[in-house]
């Protein structure tokens, strides 16, 4: 996630529709649960250095079982505002189910190119035949499992470099994921293109 977000902010500002910006992307040492339960541990020590903060984490694996991703975002937003953060200083983005959902926002053709897909079937047909993609859907219900199966078939390893390469090269125009749209809209509001 850290490398993907850094790549988007450093190299894709035009595709995101924002002005160039200076940013610092940090990972919580406790990953998704840490972002949900203790974001202030990372944010408070550097709060005076930055005007804005976005906390992004995966819903799957964060440990929340009673709220939806949107409810969790709203709960965290309210808690931070109650603790003194300004209404538009911080935004929480919970990706449902996980970051891999953003990868499937690209066209299947782009994925084939960037994953060097060598199978006879196109990716979307392969995903359907192997139970990862329902008919009429644009992305798998379990994108992490689907990506892992594709990488295993291609004898490729999951890596932050893979995610960064995809973030740098695939079109962002088709990604309709709710969390990605919130990410883009927040950045456009904060850092409008000039």
PDB file of N, CA, C and O in Angstrom, residues 6 17 22 32 35 43 52 57 66 76 86 96 107-108 111 122 129 133 137 139 149 159 162 178 190:
ATOM      1  N   UNK A   6       2.579   6.045  -2.691  1.00  0.00           N
ATOM      2  CA  UNK A   6       3.713   6.918  -3.007  1.00  0.00           C
ATOM      3  C   UNK A   6       3.857   7.075  -4.518  1.00  0.00           C
ATOM      4  O   UNK A   6       4.077   8.176  -5.022  1.00  0.00           O
ATOM      5  N   UNK A  17      -5.711  14.149 -11.658  1.00  0.00           N
ATOM      6  CA  UNK A  17      -6.353  15.445 -11.799  1.00  0.00           C
ATOM      7  C   UNK A  17      -6.006  16.395 -10.665  1.00  0.00           C
ATOM      8  O   UNK A  17      -6.852  17.177 -10.238  1.00  0.00           O
ATOM      9  N   UNK A  22       4.005  17.831  -2.502  1.00  0.00           N
ATOM     10  CA  UNK A  22       5.030  17.205  -1.675  1.00  0.00           C
ATOM     11  C   UNK A  22       4.316  16.347  -0.640  1.00  0.00           C
ATOM     12  O   UNK A  22       3.357  16.807  -0.011  1.00  0.00           O
ATOM     13  N   UNK A  32      -2.853  -2.816   8.896  1.00  0.00           N
ATOM     14  CA  UNK A  32      -4.270  -2.416   8.866  1.00  0.00           C
ATOM     15  C   UNK A  32      -4.880  -2.258  10.262  1.00  0.00           C
ATOM     16  O   UNK A  32      -5.548  -1.251  10.517  1.00  0.00           O
ATOM     17  N   UNK A  35      -3.709   1.015  11.738  1.00  0.00           N
ATOM     18  CA  UNK A  35      -4.373   2.185  11.151  1.00  0.00           C
ATOM     19  C   UNK A  35      -5.757   2.377  11.765  1.00  0.00           C
ATOM     20  O   UNK A  35      -6.168   3.501  12.049  1.00  0.00           O
ATOM     21  N   UNK A  43       0.558   9.736  13.208  1.00  0.00           N
ATOM     22  CA  UNK A  43       0.204  11.090  12.784  1.00  0.00           C
ATOM     23  C   UNK A  43       0.571  12.191  13.777  1.00  0.00           C
ATOM     24  O   UNK A  43       1.085  13.238  13.374  1.00  0.00           O
ATOM     25  N   UNK A  52      -2.338  18.278   5.641  1.00  0.00           N
ATOM     26  CA  UNK A  52      -3.399  17.292   5.416  1.00  0.00           C
ATOM     27  C   UNK A  52      -2.878  15.894   5.716  1.00  0.00           C
ATOM     28  O   UNK A  52      -1.684  15.637   5.620  1.00  0.00           O
ATOM     29  N   UNK A  57      -6.359   2.113   4.598  1.00  0.00           N
ATOM     30  CA  UNK A  57      -6.066   0.728   4.971  1.00  0.00           C
ATOM     31  C   UNK A  57      -7.134  -0.197   4.426  1.00  0.00           C
ATOM     32  O   UNK A  57      -8.208   0.232   4.005  1.00  0.00           O
ATOM     33  N   UNK A  66     -18.060  -5.305  13.070  1.00  0.00           N
ATOM     34  CA  UNK A  66     -19.398  -4.808  13.352  1.00  0.00           C
ATOM     35  C   UNK A  66     -19.836  -3.642  12.475  1.00  0.00           C
ATOM     36  O   UNK A  66     -21.018  -3.343  12.412  1.00  0.00           O
ATOM     37  N   UNK A  76     -14.082   6.831  12.533  1.00  0.00           N
ATOM     38  CA  UNK A  76     -12.721   7.317  12.741  1.00  0.00           C
ATOM     39  C   UNK A  76     -12.636   8.825  12.491  1.00  0.00           C
ATOM     40  O   UNK A  76     -11.978   9.556  13.242  1.00  0.00           O
ATOM     41  N   UNK A  86      -8.968  19.269  12.466  1.00  0.00           N
ATOM     42  CA  UNK A  86      -9.921  20.064  11.704  1.00  0.00           C
ATOM     43  C   UNK A  86     -10.770  19.193  10.794  1.00  0.00           C
ATOM     44  O   UNK A  86     -10.355  18.108  10.389  1.00  0.00           O
ATOM     45  N   UNK A  96     -12.320  -1.734   0.466  1.00  0.00           N
ATOM     46  CA  UNK A  96     -13.087  -2.958   0.676  1.00  0.00           C
ATOM     47  C   UNK A  96     -13.011  -3.835  -0.568  1.00  0.00           C
ATOM     48  O   UNK A  96     -13.391  -3.367  -1.650  1.00  0.00           O
ATOM     49  N   UNK A 107      -8.073  -1.982 -17.161  1.00  0.00           N
ATOM     50  CA  UNK A 107      -8.669  -2.899 -18.132  1.00  0.00           C
ATOM     51  C   UNK A 107      -7.942  -4.232 -18.050  1.00  0.00           C
ATOM     52  O   UNK A 107      -6.768  -4.295 -17.677  1.00  0.00           O
ATOM     53  N   UNK A 108      -8.640  -5.295 -18.409  1.00  0.00           N
ATOM     54  CA  UNK A 108      -8.003  -6.608 -18.406  1.00  0.00           C
ATOM     55  C   UNK A 108      -6.838  -6.643 -19.395  1.00  0.00           C
ATOM     56  O   UNK A 108      -5.831  -7.294 -19.157  1.00  0.00           O
ATOM     57  N   UNK A 111      -3.838  -5.250 -17.685  1.00  0.00           N
ATOM     58  CA  UNK A 111      -3.297  -6.234 -16.743  1.00  0.00           C
ATOM     59  C   UNK A 111      -2.518  -7.307 -17.487  1.00  0.00           C
ATOM     60  O   UNK A 111      -1.448  -7.717 -17.043  1.00  0.00           O
ATOM     61  N   UNK A 122      -7.760 -15.065 -22.303  1.00  0.00           N
ATOM     62  CA  UNK A 122      -7.599 -13.724 -21.751  1.00  0.00           C
ATOM     63  C   UNK A 122      -7.866 -13.753 -20.235  1.00  0.00           C
ATOM     64  O   UNK A 122      -8.562 -14.645 -19.727  1.00  0.00           O
ATOM     65  N   UNK A 129     -13.505 -18.753 -15.561  1.00  0.00           N
ATOM     66  CA  UNK A 129     -13.425 -20.215 -15.587  1.00  0.00           C
ATOM     67  C   UNK A 129     -12.860 -20.786 -14.298  1.00  0.00           C
ATOM     68  O   UNK A 129     -13.142 -21.930 -13.962  1.00  0.00           O
ATOM     69  N   UNK A 133     -14.263 -14.636 -10.964  1.00  0.00           N
ATOM     70  CA  UNK A 133     -15.011 -13.509 -11.516  1.00  0.00           C
ATOM     71  C   UNK A 133     -16.397 -13.971 -11.931  1.00  0.00           C
ATOM     72  O   UNK A 133     -16.532 -14.872 -12.753  1.00  0.00           O
ATOM     73  N   UNK A 137     -19.468  -9.103 -13.966  1.00  0.00           N
ATOM     74  CA  UNK A 137     -18.712  -8.292 -13.001  1.00  0.00           C
ATOM     75  C   UNK A 137     -17.411  -7.808 -13.643  1.00  0.00           C
ATOM     76  O   UNK A 137     -16.851  -8.477 -14.500  1.00  0.00           O
ATOM     77  N   UNK A 139     -14.720  -6.856 -11.587  1.00  0.00           N
ATOM     78  CA  UNK A 139     -13.597  -7.247 -10.737  1.00  0.00           C
ATOM     79  C   UNK A 139     -14.009  -8.404  -9.843  1.00  0.00           C
ATOM     80  O   UNK A 139     -15.181  -8.581  -9.526  1.00  0.00           O
ATOM     81  N   UNK A 149      -3.650 -16.048  -7.489  1.00  0.00           N
ATOM     82  CA  UNK A 149      -3.773 -17.169  -8.429  1.00  0.00           C
ATOM     83  C   UNK A 149      -3.153 -16.819  -9.780  1.00  0.00           C
ATOM     84  O   UNK A 149      -2.469 -17.645 -10.390  1.00  0.00           O
ATOM     85  N   UNK A 159       4.851  -8.424  -4.914  1.00  0.00           N
ATOM     86  CA  UNK A 159       5.871  -7.526  -4.377  1.00  0.00           C
ATOM     87  C   UNK A 159       5.366  -6.089  -4.416  1.00  0.00           C
ATOM     88  O   UNK A 159       4.465  -5.755  -5.184  1.00  0.00           O
ATOM     89  N   UNK A 162       5.756  -4.730  -7.901  1.00  0.00           N
ATOM     90  CA  UNK A 162       4.661  -5.051  -8.817  1.00  0.00           C
ATOM     91  C   UNK A 162       3.533  -4.030  -8.661  1.00  0.00           C
ATOM     92  O   UNK A 162       3.026  -3.496  -9.646  1.00  0.00           O
ATOM     93  N   UNK A 178     -15.055   2.451  -4.869  1.00  0.00           N
ATOM     94  CA  UNK A 178     -15.526   3.537  -4.006  1.00  0.00           C
ATOM     95  C   UNK A 178     -14.364   4.201  -3.263  1.00  0.00           C
ATOM     96  O   UNK A 178     -14.246   5.426  -3.212  1.00  0.00           O
ATOM     97  N   UNK A 190      -8.299  18.988  -2.216  1.00  0.00           N
ATOM     98  CA  UNK A 190      -7.183  19.570  -1.496  1.00  0.00           C
ATOM     99  C   UNK A 190      -6.125  20.194  -2.406  1.00  0.00           C
ATOM    100  O   UNK A 190      -5.511  21.192  -2.059  1.00  0.00           O
TER     101      UNK A 190
END
